[in-house]
Amino acid sequence: MTLALAIRNATPTDAGEIARVYIESWHDTYPGVLSKALLSSMKLGSQTGRWRAAICQGEIVLVAEIGGRVAGMLSAGPSRDRTLGFDGEVYTLYVDPAHYGEGAGRNLLAAAFSQLRKRGCRSCLIWAHAQNHARFFYERMGGRLVAERTAKMMGDPVPEVAFGWKSLETVQQSPAR
Ligand SMILES: CC(C)(COP(=O)(O)OP(=O)(O)OC[C@H]1O[C@@H](n2cnc3c(N)ncnc32)[C@H](O)[C@@H]1OP(=O)(O)O)[C@@H](O)C(=O)NCCC(=O)NCCS
């Protein structure tokens, strides 16, 4: 049976479920890529507070619900590095590992592009770990590799790549199921 997928703006009461999805997706994605210390430092309580604050401060925070339960999350807003020529940015995009490949990522991205357009943005950038397979998803969604950098997380060097969309019209939501 295929469960219904819906995208909506997050409310403060979603913060705990957003934190759960975020942590589970990190733990599925980054073993062997990020340090154990970094992964084990992620706590449900502090992440819940972080996401509640982001929602209350008016950041774009979206959730994907599958069968009425939060199965993915995304946050977005103005680009944090305008030197690259993109005015919008998706800061985070994480889907519950139990629901990879069910359309949540595509539909979250399409909804984020729509909201960035409403806030006056014309383009978008996403940074990803250079070893993250999400880069193939971004290419599938029409993103192009536009930059590389080495960031720092808890003192560890982290190689990152940026994917860019010069136009926000490119990602289409998949038809309702
Ligand atoms: C990457 C991620 C957001 C994609 O979301 P998703 O819901 O699994 O993807 P969707 O079902 O919407 O897939 C949309 C399309 O992208 C393709 N795709 C998804 N993940 C892919 C991957 N890793 N490699 C290649 N193609 C991929 C799908 O096959 C689908 O193709 P289609 O257009 O032919 O149907 C999700 O898998 C995830 O959260 N991964 C772990 C966390 C992560 O890496 N987040 C990004 C941090 S920068």
Coordinates of C-alpha atoms and ligand atoms in Angstrom, one line a residue:
M1 CA 0.0 0.0 0.0
T2 CA 1.3 3.5 -0.9
L3 CA 0.9 6.0 1.9
A4 CA -0.1 9.6 1.1
L5 CA 2.7 12.2 0.9
A6 CA 2.1 15.8 2.0
I7 CA 4.4 18.8 2.3
R8 CA 3.6 21.6 4.8
N9 CA 5.1 24.3 6.9
A10 CA 6.4 23.1 10.2
T11 CA 4.8 24.3 13.5
P12 CA 6.7 24.5 16.8
T13 CA 5.0 21.2 17.9
D14 CA 6.8 19.4 15.0
A15 CA 10.2 20.3 16.5
G16 CA 10.6 16.9 18.3
E17 CA 9.8 14.8 15.2
I18 CA 12.0 17.0 13.0
A19 CA 14.9 16.4 15.4
R20 CA 14.2 12.7 15.4
V21 CA 14.3 12.5 11.5
Y22 CA 17.4 14.8 11.4
I23 CA 19.4 12.6 13.9
E24 CA 18.3 9.3 12.3
S25 CA 19.2 10.5 8.9
W26 CA 22.6 11.8 10.1
H27 CA 23.3 8.4 11.8
D28 CA 22.4 6.6 8.6
T29 CA 24.4 8.9 6.2
Y30 CA 27.6 9.8 7.9
P31 CA 29.2 6.8 9.7
G32 CA 32.7 6.5 8.3
V33 CA 32.3 10.0 6.8
L34 CA 32.1 12.2 10.0
S35 CA 33.7 11.4 13.3
K36 CA 31.9 9.2 15.9
A37 CA 32.3 12.0 18.4
L38 CA 30.4 14.4 16.1
L39 CA 27.6 11.9 15.5
S40 CA 27.2 10.9 19.1
S41 CA 27.1 14.6 20.1
M42 CA 23.7 15.0 18.5
K43 CA 21.0 14.9 21.2
L44 CA 17.3 14.9 20.8
G45 CA 16.7 17.5 23.4
S46 CA 19.1 20.1 22.0
Q47 CA 18.1 19.4 18.4
T48 CA 14.4 19.8 19.4
G49 CA 15.3 23.3 20.9
R50 CA 17.3 24.2 17.8
W51 CA 14.4 23.4 15.4
R52 CA 11.7 25.0 17.6
A53 CA 13.8 28.2 17.6
A54 CA 14.2 28.1 13.8
I55 CA 10.5 27.7 13.3
C56 CA 9.6 30.5 15.7
Q57 CA 12.2 32.8 14.1
G58 CA 10.4 32.5 10.8
E59 CA 13.0 30.5 8.9
I60 CA 11.5 28.3 6.1
V61 CA 11.1 25.0 7.8
L62 CA 9.1 22.3 5.9
V63 CA 8.1 18.8 6.8
A64 CA 7.1 15.9 4.6
E65 CA 4.4 13.7 6.1
I66 CA 4.0 10.2 4.8
G67 CA 0.9 8.4 6.2
G68 CA 0.4 11.3 8.6
R69 CA 3.8 11.0 10.2
V70 CA 6.9 13.3 9.8
A71 CA 9.2 11.5 7.3
G72 CA 11.4 14.4 6.1
M73 CA 12.4 17.9 6.8
L74 CA 14.0 20.9 5.1
S75 CA 15.2 24.4 6.1
A76 CA 16.0 27.3 3.8
G77 CA 16.4 31.0 3.6
P78 CA 18.8 33.7 2.2
S79 CA 22.2 32.4 1.0
R80 CA 24.9 32.7 3.6
D81 CA 27.5 33.3 1.0
R82 CA 26.4 35.8 -1.7
T83 CA 29.9 35.7 -3.4
L84 CA 28.8 32.6 -5.3
G85 CA 26.0 34.4 -7.1
F86 CA 23.0 32.6 -5.6
D87 CA 20.5 34.5 -3.4
G88 CA 18.7 31.5 -1.8
E89 CA 20.0 28.5 0.1
V90 CA 18.6 25.2 1.3
Y91 CA 20.4 24.8 4.7
T92 CA 19.3 21.2 5.5
L93 CA 17.4 18.4 3.8
Y94 CA 16.9 15.1 5.6
V95 CA 14.5 12.2 4.9
D96 CA 13.8 9.4 7.4
P97 CA 15.9 6.4 6.2
A98 CA 12.7 4.3 6.3
H99 CA 11.3 6.5 3.6
Y100 CA 14.1 7.1 1.1
G101 CA 13.0 7.0 -2.5
E102 CA 9.4 7.8 -1.9
G103 CA 9.4 11.3 -3.3
A104 CA 9.8 13.3 0.0
G105 CA 13.1 14.8 -1.0
R106 CA 11.9 16.0 -4.5
N107 CA 8.7 17.4 -3.1
L108 CA 10.4 19.2 -0.2
L109 CA 12.9 20.8 -2.6
A110 CA 10.1 21.9 -5.0
A111 CA 8.1 23.4 -2.1
A112 CA 11.2 25.2 -0.8
F113 CA 12.0 26.7 -4.2
S114 CA 8.4 27.9 -4.3
Q115 CA 8.7 29.6 -0.9
L116 CA 12.1 31.1 -1.7
R117 CA 10.5 32.6 -4.9
K118 CA 7.8 34.1 -2.7
R119 CA 10.5 35.7 -0.5
G120 CA 12.1 37.3 -3.6
C121 CA 14.9 34.8 -4.3
R122 CA 15.7 33.9 -7.9
S123 CA 18.3 31.1 -7.4
C124 CA 19.4 28.6 -4.8
L125 CA 22.5 26.9 -3.5
I126 CA 22.9 23.7 -1.4
W127 CA 26.2 22.6 0.4
A128 CA 26.7 18.8 0.9
H129 CA 29.5 16.7 2.2
A130 CA 31.7 15.8 -0.8
Q131 CA 31.3 12.0 0.0
N132 CA 27.5 12.2 0.4
H133 CA 25.5 10.4 -2.2
A134 CA 22.9 13.2 -2.0
R135 CA 25.0 14.9 -4.6
F136 CA 23.5 12.4 -7.2
F137 CA 20.0 13.4 -6.0
Y138 CA 20.9 17.1 -6.4
E139 CA 22.2 16.4 -9.9
R140 CA 19.0 14.5 -10.7
M141 CA 17.0 17.5 -9.5
G142 CA 18.9 19.8 -12.0
G143 CA 21.5 21.2 -9.7
R144 CA 25.0 21.8 -11.0
L145 CA 28.3 21.6 -9.1
V146 CA 29.3 25.2 -8.6
A147 CA 31.9 25.3 -5.7
E148 CA 34.0 23.3 -3.3
R149 CA 35.4 24.2 0.2
T150 CA 36.7 22.7 3.3
A151 CA 34.5 23.5 6.3
K152 CA 35.2 22.7 10.0
M153 CA 32.9 20.7 12.3
M154 CA 34.0 20.4 15.9
G155 CA 37.5 21.0 14.7
D156 CA 37.4 18.3 12.0
P157 CA 38.1 19.4 8.4
V158 CA 35.0 18.6 6.2
P159 CA 35.2 18.6 2.4
E160 CA 32.0 20.1 0.9
V161 CA 30.6 20.7 -2.5
A162 CA 27.9 23.1 -3.5
F163 CA 25.1 22.5 -6.0
G164 CA 23.4 25.5 -7.6
W165 CA 20.2 26.3 -9.4
K166 CA 20.2 29.5 -11.4
S167 CA 16.5 29.3 -11.8
L168 CA 14.0 28.2 -9.2
E169 CA 11.5 26.9 -11.7
T170 CA 13.4 23.7 -12.4
V171 CA 12.3 21.2 -9.7
Q172 CA 8.8 19.9 -10.3
Q173 CA 6.7 18.3 -7.5
S174 CA 5.8 14.7 -8.4
P175 CA 2.1 14.2 -8.9
A176 CA 0.0 13.5 -5.8
R177 CA -0.2 9.8 -5.0
Ligands
LIG1 C1 19.1 12.7 -0.5 C2 17.6 12.6 -0.1 C3 17.3 14.0 0.5 C4 16.7 12.3 -1.3 O1 15.4 12.2 -0.8 P1 14.5 11.0 -1.2 O2 13.1 11.3 -0.7 O3 15.1 9.8 -0.8 O4 14.5 11.2 -2.8 P2 13.2 11.1 -3.8 O5 12.4 9.9 -3.6 O6 12.5 12.4 -3.8 O7 14.0 11.0 -5.2 C5 13.8 11.9 -6.3 C6 14.7 11.4 -7.5 O8 16.1 11.4 -7.1 C7 16.7 10.1 -7.2 N1 17.6 9.9 -6.1 C8 17.3 10.0 -4.7 N2 18.4 9.8 -4.0 C9 19.4 9.5 -4.9 C10 20.8 9.1 -4.8 N3 21.3 9.0 -3.6 N4 21.5 8.9 -5.9 C11 20.9 9.0 -7.1 N5 19.6 9.3 -7.3 C12 18.9 9.5 -6.2 C13 15.5 9.1 -7.1 O9 15.8 7.9 -7.7 C14 14.4 9.9 -7.8 O10 14.6 9.8 -9.2 P3 13.4 9.9 -10.3 O11 13.3 11.3 -10.7 O12 13.8 9.0 -11.4 O13 12.1 9.4 -9.6 C15 17.4 11.5 1.0 O14 17.7 10.3 0.4 C16 18.2 11.7 2.3 O15 17.7 12.4 3.2 N6 19.4 11.1 2.4 C17 20.2 11.2 3.6 C18 20.5 12.5 4.1 C19 21.2 13.4 3.1 O16 22.2 13.1 2.5 N7 20.7 14.7 3.0 C20 21.3 15.7 2.2 C21 22.3 16.5 3.1 S1 23.1 17.7 2.1

